[in-house]
CSV table of C-alpha atoms and ligand atoms in Angstrom, one decimal:
chain,number,residue,atom,x,y,z
A,13,MET,CA,-5.7,-39.1,29.1
A,14,GLN,CA,-4.5,-42.0,27.0
A,15,TYR,CA,-3.5,-41.9,23.3
A,16,SER,CA,-3.6,-44.7,20.8
A,17,SER,CA,-2.6,-45.0,17.2
A,18,THR,CA,-4.9,-44.5,14.2
A,19,ARG,CA,-3.7,-47.9,13.0
A,20,GLY,CA,-4.2,-49.7,16.3
A,21,GLY,CA,-0.7,-51.1,16.6
A,22,ILE,CA,0.5,-49.7,19.9
A,23,ALA,CA,-0.5,-50.1,23.5
A,24,PRO,CA,-2.1,-46.8,24.8
A,25,VAL,CA,0.5,-44.2,25.9
A,26,GLY,CA,0.2,-41.1,28.1
A,27,PHE,CA,0.4,-37.4,27.0
A,28,ALA,CA,4.2,-37.0,27.4
A,29,GLU,CA,5.0,-40.1,25.5
A,30,ALA,CA,2.5,-39.2,22.7
A,31,VAL,CA,4.2,-35.8,22.3
A,32,LEU,CA,7.8,-37.2,22.2
A,33,MET,CA,6.8,-40.1,20.0
A,34,GLY,CA,5.5,-37.8,17.2
A,35,LEU,CA,4.6,-40.5,14.7
A,36,ALA,CA,3.4,-43.7,16.4
A,37,THR,CA,5.8,-46.7,16.1
A,38,ASP,CA,3.3,-48.6,13.9
A,39,GLY,CA,3.3,-45.7,11.3
A,40,GLY,CA,0.0,-44.3,12.5
A,41,LEU,CA,-0.8,-41.0,14.2
A,42,LEU,CA,-1.6,-40.6,17.8
A,43,VAL,CA,-5.2,-39.7,18.8
A,44,PRO,CA,-6.8,-39.3,22.2
A,45,THR,CA,-8.8,-42.5,23.2
A,46,ASP,CA,-11.8,-40.4,24.2
A,47,LEU,CA,-12.7,-36.8,24.0
A,48,PRO,CA,-13.8,-34.7,26.9
A,49,CYS,CA,-17.3,-33.2,26.8
A,50,VAL,CA,-17.8,-29.5,27.1
A,51,ASP,CA,-21.2,-28.6,28.5
A,52,ALA,CA,-23.2,-25.3,28.5
A,53,ALA,CA,-22.0,-24.3,32.0
A,54,THR,CA,-18.4,-24.9,31.0
A,55,LEU,CA,-18.8,-22.9,27.9
A,56,ARG,CA,-20.2,-20.0,29.9
A,57,ALA,CA,-17.4,-20.1,32.3
A,58,TRP,CA,-14.8,-20.3,29.5
A,59,SER,CA,-16.2,-17.4,27.6
A,60,GLY,CA,-14.8,-14.7,29.9
A,61,LEU,CA,-11.3,-16.0,29.8
A,62,GLY,CA,-8.3,-14.5,28.1
A,63,PHE,CA,-6.3,-16.6,25.6
A,64,GLN,CA,-3.8,-18.0,28.1
A,65,ASP,CA,-6.3,-18.9,30.8
A,66,LEU,CA,-8.6,-20.5,28.2
A,67,ALA,CA,-5.6,-22.5,26.8
A,68,LEU,CA,-5.0,-23.9,30.3
A,69,GLU,CA,-8.6,-25.1,30.6
A,70,VAL,CA,-8.8,-26.5,27.1
A,71,MET,CA,-5.5,-28.4,27.4
A,72,THR,CA,-5.9,-29.7,30.9
A,73,PRO,CA,-8.1,-32.7,30.2
A,74,PHE,CA,-5.7,-33.8,27.4
A,75,VAL,CA,-2.6,-33.4,29.5
A,76,GLY,CA,-4.2,-35.1,32.5
A,77,ASP,CA,-2.1,-35.3,35.7
A,78,GLU,CA,1.1,-35.7,33.8
A,79,ILE,CA,2.0,-32.1,34.1
A,80,PRO,CA,1.1,-30.2,37.3
A,81,ARG,CA,-1.4,-27.4,36.6
A,82,GLU,CA,1.0,-24.6,37.7
A,83,ASP,CA,3.7,-26.0,35.4
A,84,LEU,CA,1.3,-26.2,32.5
A,85,ARG,CA,0.2,-22.6,33.2
A,86,ALA,CA,3.8,-21.4,33.2
A,87,LEU,CA,4.5,-23.2,29.9
A,88,ILE,CA,1.5,-21.5,28.3
A,89,GLU,CA,2.4,-18.1,29.7
A,90,ARG,CA,5.9,-18.4,28.3
A,91,SER,CA,4.7,-19.6,24.9
A,92,TYR,CA,2.4,-16.7,24.3
A,93,ALA,CA,4.5,-14.0,25.9
A,94,THR,CA,6.3,-13.9,22.5
A,95,PHE,CA,3.2,-12.7,20.7
A,96,ALA,CA,3.0,-9.0,19.7
A,97,HIS,CA,-0.7,-8.6,20.5
A,98,PRO,CA,-2.1,-8.7,24.1
A,99,ALA,CA,-5.1,-10.8,22.9
A,100,VAL,CA,-2.6,-13.3,21.3
A,101,THR,CA,-5.1,-14.1,18.5
A,102,PRO,CA,-7.3,-11.0,18.2
A,103,LEU,CA,-10.6,-11.2,16.4
A,104,VAL,CA,-11.0,-8.1,14.2
A,105,GLU,CA,-13.9,-6.7,12.2
A,106,VAL,CA,-13.0,-5.9,8.6
A,107,GLY,CA,-15.9,-4.5,6.8
A,108,ASP,CA,-18.5,-7.3,6.9
A,109,LEU,CA,-15.8,-9.9,7.7
A,110,ARG,CA,-14.7,-11.2,11.0
A,111,ILE,CA,-11.0,-12.2,10.9
A,112,LEU,CA,-9.1,-14.1,13.6
A,113,GLU,CA,-5.6,-12.9,13.3
A,114,LEU,CA,-3.3,-15.9,14.0
A,115,PHE,CA,-0.1,-14.2,12.8
A,116,HIS,CA,1.1,-12.1,15.8
A,117,GLY,CA,3.8,-14.6,16.8
A,118,PRO,CA,7.5,-14.2,16.2
A,119,THR,CA,7.5,-15.5,12.6
A,120,ALA,CA,4.2,-13.8,11.5
A,121,ALA,CA,2.4,-17.1,10.6
A,122,PHE,CA,-0.2,-19.2,12.5
A,123,LYS,CA,2.3,-22.1,13.0
A,124,ASP,CA,3.8,-20.1,15.8
A,125,VAL,CA,0.6,-20.7,17.9
A,126,ALA,CA,1.5,-24.4,18.1
A,127,LEU,CA,5.3,-24.3,17.7
A,128,GLN,CA,6.0,-21.8,20.5
A,129,PHE,CA,4.1,-24.1,22.8
A,130,LEU,CA,5.7,-27.3,21.4
A,131,GLY,CA,9.2,-25.9,21.9
A,132,ASN,CA,8.6,-25.1,25.6
A,133,LEU,CA,6.8,-28.4,26.1
A,134,PHE,CA,9.8,-30.4,24.7
A,135,GLU,CA,12.2,-28.5,26.9
A,136,TYR,CA,10.1,-29.1,30.0
A,137,LEU,CA,9.7,-32.8,29.3
A,138,LEU,CA,13.4,-33.3,28.5
A,139,ALA,CA,14.5,-31.5,31.6
A,140,ARG,CA,12.1,-33.5,33.8
A,141,ASP,CA,12.5,-37.0,32.2
A,142,GLY,CA,16.1,-36.6,30.9
A,143,GLY,CA,17.3,-37.1,27.4
A,144,GLU,CA,17.9,-34.8,24.5
A,145,LEU,CA,16.3,-34.1,21.1
A,146,ASN,CA,17.9,-33.1,17.8
A,147,ILE,CA,15.3,-31.9,15.5
A,148,CYS,CA,15.9,-32.4,11.8
A,149,GLY,CA,13.7,-31.1,9.0
A,150,ALA,CA,13.5,-29.7,5.5
A,151,THR,CA,11.5,-26.6,4.7
A,152,SER,CA,10.3,-24.7,1.7
A,153,GLY,CA,8.9,-21.8,3.8
A,154,ASP,CA,6.8,-21.2,7.0
A,155,THR,CA,7.3,-24.3,9.0
A,156,GLY,CA,11.1,-24.0,9.2
A,157,SER,CA,11.2,-20.6,10.7
A,158,ALA,CA,8.3,-21.3,13.1
A,159,ALA,CA,10.1,-24.4,14.3
A,160,ILE,CA,13.4,-22.6,14.7
A,161,TYR,CA,11.8,-19.8,16.7
A,162,GLY,CA,10.0,-22.5,18.8
A,163,VAL,CA,13.3,-24.1,20.0
A,164,ARG,CA,15.9,-21.4,19.8
A,165,GLY,CA,18.0,-21.2,23.0
A,166,LYS,CA,16.2,-24.2,24.5
A,167,ALA,CA,18.3,-26.6,26.7
A,168,ARG,CA,18.8,-30.2,25.5
A,169,ILE,CA,17.4,-29.4,22.0
A,170,SER,CA,19.2,-28.6,18.8
A,171,ILE,CA,17.6,-28.0,15.4
A,172,PHE,CA,19.1,-28.8,11.9
A,173,MET,CA,16.9,-27.1,9.3
A,174,LEU,CA,17.6,-27.7,5.6
A,175,HIS,CA,16.3,-25.4,2.9
A,176,PRO,CA,17.0,-25.5,-0.9
A,177,LYS,CA,19.7,-22.8,-1.5
A,178,GLY,CA,18.4,-19.7,-3.2
A,179,ARG,CA,14.9,-21.3,-3.8
A,180,ILE,CA,12.9,-19.9,-0.9
A,181,SER,CA,11.7,-16.3,-0.5
A,182,PRO,CA,14.4,-13.9,0.8
A,183,ILE,CA,12.3,-13.0,3.8
A,184,GLN,CA,11.8,-16.6,4.8
A,185,GLU,CA,15.5,-17.3,4.3
A,186,ARG,CA,16.4,-14.4,6.5
A,187,GLN,CA,13.9,-15.3,9.2
A,188,MET,CA,15.8,-18.6,9.6
A,189,THR,CA,19.4,-17.7,9.0
A,190,SER,CA,19.3,-14.6,11.2
A,191,VAL,CA,18.7,-16.7,14.3
A,192,LEU,CA,22.2,-17.0,15.8
A,193,ASP,CA,21.5,-19.1,18.9
A,194,ALA,CA,24.1,-21.9,19.3
A,195,ASN,CA,21.5,-24.7,19.1
A,196,VAL,CA,20.2,-23.5,15.7
A,197,HIS,CA,21.9,-24.9,12.6
A,198,ASN,CA,20.7,-23.7,9.2
A,199,ILE,CA,21.8,-25.6,6.2
A,200,ALA,CA,21.4,-24.4,2.6
A,201,VAL,CA,21.4,-27.5,0.4
A,202,LYS,CA,22.7,-27.2,-3.1
A,203,GLY,CA,19.6,-28.7,-4.7
A,204,SER,CA,15.8,-28.6,-4.7
A,205,PHE,CA,13.3,-28.8,-1.9
A,206,ASP,CA,12.7,-32.5,-2.9
A,207,ASP,CA,16.5,-33.1,-2.5
A,208,ALA,CA,16.4,-31.6,1.0
A,209,GLN,CA,13.4,-33.7,2.0
A,210,ARG,CA,15.0,-36.8,0.6
A,211,ILE,CA,18.1,-36.3,2.6
A,212,VAL,CA,16.2,-35.8,5.8
A,213,LYS,CA,14.2,-39.0,5.1
A,214,GLU,CA,17.4,-40.9,4.5
A,215,LEU,CA,18.7,-39.8,7.9
A,216,PHE,CA,15.5,-40.9,9.6
A,217,ASN,CA,15.7,-44.3,7.8
A,218,ASP,CA,19.2,-44.9,9.2
A,219,LEU,CA,17.9,-46.2,12.5
A,220,PRO,CA,21.3,-46.6,14.3
A,221,PHE,CA,22.2,-43.0,13.3
A,222,LYS,CA,18.7,-41.8,14.4
A,223,SER,CA,19.0,-43.3,17.8
A,224,GLU,CA,22.7,-42.4,18.4
A,225,PHE,CA,21.9,-38.8,17.8
A,226,SER,CA,18.3,-38.7,19.2
A,227,LEU,CA,16.8,-37.4,16.0
A,228,GLY,CA,13.3,-36.1,16.1
A,229,ALA,CA,10.8,-34.1,13.9
A,230,VAL,CA,8.4,-31.3,14.5
A,231,ASN,CA,6.1,-31.9,11.5
A,232,SER,CA,2.5,-31.2,11.5
A,233,ILE,CA,1.5,-34.7,12.8
A,234,ASN,CA,2.6,-33.9,16.4
A,235,TRP,CA,-0.4,-34.2,18.7
A,236,ALA,CA,0.6,-31.1,20.7
A,237,ARG,CA,0.3,-29.0,17.6
A,238,ILE,CA,-3.4,-30.0,17.2
A,239,LEU,CA,-4.0,-29.5,20.9
A,240,ALA,CA,-2.6,-25.9,20.8
A,241,GLN,CA,-4.7,-25.1,17.8
A,242,MET,CA,-8.0,-26.1,19.4
A,243,VAL,CA,-7.7,-23.2,21.8
A,244,TYR,CA,-8.4,-20.4,19.3
A,245,TYR,CA,-11.6,-22.0,18.0
A,246,VAL,CA,-13.0,-21.8,21.5
A,247,PHE,CA,-11.6,-18.3,21.9
A,248,ALA,CA,-13.2,-17.0,18.7
A,249,TRP,CA,-16.5,-18.7,19.5
A,250,ALA,CA,-16.5,-17.0,22.9
A,251,ARG,CA,-15.8,-13.6,21.4
A,252,CYS,CA,-18.6,-13.9,18.8
A,253,SER,CA,-21.3,-15.5,21.1
A,254,ALA,CA,-20.7,-13.6,24.3
A,255,GLY,CA,-20.8,-17.0,25.9
A,256,ASP,CA,-24.3,-18.0,24.8
A,257,PRO,CA,-24.2,-21.7,24.2
A,258,GLN,CA,-27.1,-21.4,21.7
A,259,ARG,CA,-25.0,-19.3,19.4
A,260,ARG,CA,-23.1,-21.2,16.8
A,261,VAL,CA,-20.2,-19.9,14.8
A,262,SER,CA,-18.7,-21.2,11.5
A,263,PHE,CA,-15.1,-21.1,10.4
A,264,ALA,CA,-13.4,-20.7,7.1
A,265,VAL,CA,-10.0,-22.4,7.3
A,266,PRO,CA,-7.2,-22.1,4.7
A,267,THR,CA,-6.1,-25.7,4.5
A,268,GLY,CA,-3.0,-27.7,3.5
A,269,ASN,CA,-2.0,-30.5,5.8
A,270,PHE,CA,-5.5,-30.5,7.5
A,271,GLY,CA,-4.0,-29.8,11.0
A,272,ASP,CA,-5.7,-26.5,11.5
A,273,VAL,CA,-9.2,-27.5,10.4
A,274,PHE,CA,-8.9,-30.9,12.2
A,275,ALA,CA,-8.4,-29.0,15.5
A,276,GLY,CA,-11.7,-27.2,14.8
A,277,TYR,CA,-13.4,-30.5,14.1
A,278,LEU,CA,-12.3,-31.9,17.5
A,279,ALA,CA,-13.5,-28.8,19.2
A,280,LYS,CA,-16.8,-29.2,17.6
A,281,ARG,CA,-17.0,-32.9,18.6
A,282,MET,CA,-16.3,-31.9,22.2
A,283,GLY,CA,-19.4,-29.7,22.2
A,284,VAL,CA,-18.1,-26.3,21.2
A,285,PRO,CA,-21.0,-24.7,19.3
A,286,ILE,CA,-19.4,-24.7,15.8
A,287,ASP,CA,-21.8,-24.8,12.9
A,288,ARG,CA,-19.9,-25.2,9.5
A,289,LEU,CA,-16.2,-25.9,9.1
A,290,ILE,CA,-15.1,-24.8,5.6
A,291,VAL,CA,-12.1,-26.5,4.2
A,292,ALA,CA,-10.6,-23.9,1.9
A,293,THR,CA,-8.1,-25.2,-0.6
A,294,ASN,CA,-6.2,-23.7,-3.5
A,295,ARG,CA,-5.8,-25.5,-6.8
A,296,ASN,CA,-4.3,-28.4,-4.8
A,297,ASP,CA,-7.8,-29.6,-4.1
A,298,ILE,CA,-7.5,-33.2,-2.9
A,299,LEU,CA,-9.5,-32.5,0.2
A,300,THR,CA,-12.2,-30.6,-1.7
A,301,ARG,CA,-12.6,-33.5,-4.1
A,302,PHE,CA,-12.8,-35.9,-1.1
A,303,VAL,CA,-15.7,-34.0,0.5
A,304,ASP,CA,-17.5,-33.7,-2.9
A,305,THR,CA,-17.1,-37.4,-3.9
A,306,GLY,CA,-15.9,-39.5,-1.0
A,307,VAL,CA,-12.8,-40.4,-3.1
A,308,TYR,CA,-9.4,-39.3,-1.8
A,309,SER,CA,-7.0,-39.5,-4.8
A,310,VAL,CA,-3.5,-38.2,-5.1
A,311,GLY,CA,-2.8,-35.9,-8.0
A,312,ASP,CA,0.0,-33.5,-9.1
A,313,VAL,CA,1.2,-30.7,-6.9
A,314,TYR,CA,0.7,-27.3,-8.4
A,315,GLN,CA,2.6,-24.1,-7.4
A,316,THR,CA,0.1,-21.4,-6.3
A,317,LEU,CA,0.1,-18.0,-4.7
A,318,SER,CA,-0.6,-19.7,-1.4
A,319,PRO,CA,2.4,-21.9,-1.2
A,320,ALA,CA,1.9,-23.1,2.4
A,321,MET,CA,-1.2,-25.0,1.1
A,322,ASP,CA,0.6,-26.6,-1.9
A,323,ILE,CA,0.3,-30.2,-0.7
A,324,GLN,CA,-0.5,-33.5,-2.3
A,325,ILE,CA,-1.2,-35.6,0.8
A,326,ALA,CA,-2.7,-34.0,3.9
A,327,SER,CA,-0.9,-35.6,6.7
A,328,ASN,CA,-3.6,-35.1,9.3
A,329,PHE,CA,-6.3,-36.6,7.1
A,330,GLU,CA,-5.6,-40.0,8.7
A,331,ARG,CA,-6.8,-38.7,12.0
A,332,TYR,CA,-10.1,-37.7,10.5
A,333,LEU,CA,-10.5,-41.1,8.9
A,334,TYR,CA,-10.1,-42.6,12.3
A,335,PHE,CA,-12.8,-40.4,13.9
A,336,LEU,CA,-15.1,-40.7,10.8
A,337,HIS,CA,-15.0,-44.5,11.3
A,338,ASP,CA,-15.6,-44.2,15.1
A,339,GLY,CA,-12.1,-45.4,16.0
A,340,ASP,CA,-12.1,-48.5,13.8
A,341,ALA,CA,-8.3,-48.7,13.4
A,342,GLY,CA,-8.6,-51.9,11.2
A,343,LYS,CA,-10.7,-49.9,8.7
A,344,VAL,CA,-8.2,-47.0,8.7
A,345,ARG,CA,-5.3,-49.4,8.1
A,346,SER,CA,-7.1,-51.0,5.2
A,347,LEU,CA,-8.0,-47.7,3.6
A,348,LEU,CA,-4.5,-46.5,3.9
A,349,GLU,CA,-3.1,-49.7,2.5
A,350,THR,CA,-5.3,-49.1,-0.5
A,351,LEU,CA,-4.1,-45.5,-0.8
A,352,GLN,CA,-0.5,-46.6,-0.6
A,353,SER,CA,-0.9,-49.2,-3.4
A,354,THR,CA,-3.3,-47.4,-5.7
A,355,GLY,CA,-3.0,-43.7,-4.9
A,356,ARG,CA,-6.7,-43.5,-4.0
A,357,LEU,CA,-9.1,-44.5,-1.3
A,358,GLU,CA,-12.9,-44.3,-1.1
A,359,VAL,CA,-15.2,-44.3,1.9
A,360,ASP,CA,-18.7,-45.8,1.6
A,361,ALA,CA,-21.8,-43.8,1.0
A,362,ALA,CA,-22.8,-43.6,4.6
A,363,HIS,CA,-19.4,-42.3,5.7
A,364,HIS,CA,-19.3,-39.9,2.7
A,365,ALA,CA,-22.6,-38.5,3.9
A,366,ARG,CA,-21.1,-37.9,7.3
A,367,ALA,CA,-18.0,-36.2,5.9
A,368,ARG,CA,-20.3,-33.9,4.0
A,369,ALA,CA,-22.1,-33.1,7.2
A,370,ASP,CA,-18.8,-32.5,9.0
A,371,PHE,CA,-17.2,-30.1,6.4
A,372,ASP,CA,-18.0,-27.8,3.5
A,373,ALA,CA,-15.1,-27.6,1.0
A,374,VAL,CA,-14.3,-25.1,-1.6
A,375,ALA,CA,-11.3,-24.9,-4.0
A,376,VAL,CA,-10.2,-21.3,-4.9
A,377,SER,CA,-8.0,-20.4,-7.9
A,378,ASP,CA,-5.1,-18.0,-8.0
A,379,ALA,CA,-7.2,-15.5,-10.0
A,380,GLU,CA,-10.0,-15.6,-7.4
A,381,THR,CA,-7.4,-15.3,-4.6
A,382,LEU,CA,-6.0,-12.1,-6.2
A,383,GLU,CA,-9.5,-10.8,-6.7
A,384,GLN,CA,-10.4,-11.4,-3.1
A,385,ILE,CA,-7.3,-9.5,-1.9
A,386,ARG,CA,-8.3,-6.6,-4.2
A,387,GLN,CA,-11.9,-6.6,-3.1
A,388,THR,CA,-11.2,-6.6,0.7
A,389,TYR,CA,-8.6,-3.9,0.3
A,390,ALA,CA,-10.9,-1.7,-1.7
A,391,ALA,CA,-13.8,-2.3,0.7
A,392,ALA,CA,-12.1,-2.2,4.0
A,393,ASP,CA,-8.5,-1.0,3.5
A,394,TYR,CA,-7.2,-4.3,4.9
A,395,ILE,CA,-4.7,-6.5,3.2
A,396,LEU,CA,-5.3,-10.3,3.3
A,397,CYS,CA,-2.4,-12.7,2.9
A,398,PRO,CA,-3.1,-15.0,-0.1
A,399,HIS,CA,-3.8,-18.0,2.2
A,400,THR,CA,-6.3,-16.0,4.2
A,401,ALA,CA,-7.9,-14.7,1.0
A,402,VAL,CA,-8.5,-18.3,-0.1
A,403,GLY,CA,-10.5,-18.9,3.2
A,404,VAL,CA,-12.4,-15.6,2.9
A,405,LYS,CA,-13.4,-16.4,-0.7
A,406,ALA,CA,-14.4,-19.9,0.2
A,407,GLY,CA,-16.5,-18.6,3.2
A,408,GLY,CA,-18.5,-16.4,0.9
A,409,ALA,CA,-21.4,-14.7,2.6
A,410,LEU,CA,-22.1,-17.3,5.3
A,411,GLU,CA,-23.5,-15.8,8.4
A,412,ASP,CA,-21.7,-15.9,11.8
A,413,LEU,CA,-18.5,-16.7,10.0
A,414,VAL,CA,-15.0,-16.3,11.4
A,415,CYS,CA,-12.2,-16.4,8.8
A,416,LEU,CA,-8.8,-17.6,10.1
A,417,ALA,CA,-5.9,-15.4,9.0
A,418,THR,CA,-3.0,-17.7,8.8
A,419,ALA,CA,-0.1,-15.4,7.9
A,420,HIS,CA,0.8,-11.7,7.8
A,421,PRO,CA,0.5,-10.4,4.2
A,422,ALA,CA,4.1,-9.0,4.2
A,423,LYS,CA,5.4,-12.6,4.1
A,424,PHE,CA,3.8,-13.0,0.7
A,425,ASN,CA,4.5,-9.6,-0.8
A,426,GLU,CA,4.7,-10.8,-4.4
A,427,ALA,CA,1.1,-11.8,-4.3
A,428,ILE,CA,0.1,-8.5,-2.7
A,429,GLN,CA,2.0,-6.6,-5.4
A,430,LEU,CA,0.2,-8.6,-8.1
A,431,ALA,CA,-3.2,-7.9,-6.4
A,432,ILE,CA,-3.1,-4.3,-5.4
A,433,GLY,CA,0.2,-2.9,-6.8
A,434,ARG,CA,1.7,-1.9,-3.5
A,435,ASP,CA,3.7,-3.4,-0.6
A,436,ALA,CA,2.1,-4.8,2.5
A,437,PRO,CA,3.6,-2.9,5.5
A,438,LEU,CA,6.0,-4.9,7.5
A,439,PRO,CA,4.9,-6.0,11.0
A,440,PRO,CA,7.4,-5.5,13.9
A,441,ALA,CA,8.5,-9.2,13.6
A,442,LEU,CA,9.8,-8.6,10.1
A,443,GLN,CA,11.2,-5.1,10.4
A,444,GLY,CA,15.0,-4.8,9.9
A,445,LEU,CA,15.3,-8.5,9.1
A,446,MET,CA,17.2,-7.9,5.9
A,447,ASP,CA,20.0,-6.0,7.8
A,448,LEU,CA,20.6,-8.6,10.5
A,449,PRO,CA,23.8,-10.8,10.5
A,450,THR,CA,23.2,-14.4,9.4
A,451,ARG,CA,24.7,-17.8,9.9
A,452,CYS,CA,24.2,-20.7,7.5
A,453,LEU,CA,26.2,-23.6,6.2
A,454,GLU,CA,26.1,-24.7,2.6
A,455,LEU,CA,26.2,-28.5,2.0
A,456,ASP,CA,26.1,-30.7,-1.1
A,457,ALA,CA,22.8,-32.5,-1.7
A,458,GLY,CA,23.5,-35.8,0.0
A,459,ALA,CA,23.0,-37.6,3.3
A,460,GLU,CA,26.7,-38.2,4.1
A,461,PRO,CA,27.7,-34.5,4.3
A,462,LEU,CA,24.7,-33.8,6.6
A,463,LYS,CA,25.6,-36.8,8.8
A,464,ALA,CA,29.2,-35.6,9.1
A,465,HIS,CA,28.0,-32.1,10.0
A,466,ILE,CA,25.6,-33.4,12.7
A,467,ARG,CA,28.2,-35.7,14.1
A,468,GLU,CA,30.8,-33.0,14.3
A,469,THR,CA,28.4,-30.4,15.8
A,470,LEU,CA,27.0,-32.6,18.5
A,471,LYS,CA,30.4,-34.0,19.5
A,472,ASP,CA,31.5,-30.5,20.2
A,473,GLY,CA,28.6,-30.2,22.6
A,474,GLY,CA,26.8,-27.7,20.3
B,519,PLP,C1,0.7,-24.2,7.2
B,519,PLP,C2,-0.2,-23.1,6.7
B,519,PLP,C3,-1.5,-23.3,6.3
B,519,PLP,C4,-2.1,-24.7,6.2
B,519,PLP,O1,-2.4,-25.2,7.5
B,519,PLP,P1,-2.6,-26.8,7.7
B,519,PLP,O2,-2.7,-27.0,9.2
B,519,PLP,O3,-1.4,-27.5,7.1
B,519,PLP,O4,-3.9,-27.2,7.0
B,519,PLP,C5,-2.2,-22.3,5.8
B,519,PLP,N1,-1.7,-21.0,5.8
B,519,PLP,C6,-0.4,-20.8,6.2
B,519,PLP,C7,0.1,-19.4,6.1
B,519,PLP,C8,0.4,-21.8,6.6
B,519,PLP,O5,1.7,-21.5,7.0
């Protein structure tokens, strides 16, 4: 399988290069040049497989012959052995709802599904092809801990993760700082999340520094993350349809950076019998407005009870624009240039009609989110995390619907307290966390202190 850039500025690359490149060198995102087709016989054969075996089948055409099948199998096995449920992503019946629980990984959020795999994949490719990778990022919550758990203890990889000191939830801070592996470096920046993000950007813009220290990122634009997330759409379809290719299933997807629901879109384009894909957003509704109007326009970011979805620009949206325009990279480039210079882009009527056929979109307020948590708890004695509640509310009473549960409710206990006046019980992954020893360095909010720290740490062979 070959990969090209959504902006058309690079010669096609293979799978390994696409994964290690992250962002394409022309500023675009990497996309497969063609999609495999899944026919009825394949769907029937896949429907009996467990999560890991299914992952191997779904991923194989995208990986091609770059990784021997047995090696890929071992990578997948290792990645999902860290999940606390034997089904990895179990589909559970909750009253009238069907919920796909994606939060049984080590940090209790769905990002583990992709980042456990990505960490092992990085380690494998670096061991095979040589080189090292020093991941650097800033986090305000879920991504940081999932990334740290993805690479802890891995050879040839270090991670430097910045968070704004005292400004993330205590549980999320502990999840990161209690990881004591020598290759994990937590940094509490004396400043805001924006300060932390600006510092990381500055580092990446210092090209000599970036190349001397092999800096890389694990943000949501990495192709391997999309790939890993396609698997559970097929898995859920198979559980609901008993392998009957005539049976179609819809999905309600709590959406921020558009990575999760984009994986569902690709699965549908490959022939997986998916009916509706519901883009569920909170008050940060840029994607809902796009589906409604065909205009994608940047607004303010609001803080909500579902913070992992508080985004202004959905980084994977560019991939969708590319597929919406049938791979016309010139068109994507010009739309994005318009977005860059004016803060808005608009697709023509025909493409808007296609977008409406591809997605339903619903924005859900905080009040509705709390009400949904309350209702589901009263009806079925089940506690939804606020992100999941946004999806459930957006899905409404649609038939043959699967709601993706993107985090364990205990990670967002303040919202749970507000909704139902009690605590969400802690899952095993979060038990005892607050008593663990921690390691974390405090730094002033500037690029120079961070550069000095990285230089010193890596020179020591850390
Ligand atoms: C990241 C995240 C989302 C949003 O997923 P995207 O792929 O960015 O759309 C939703 N819920 C939770 C809990 C998350 O951590």
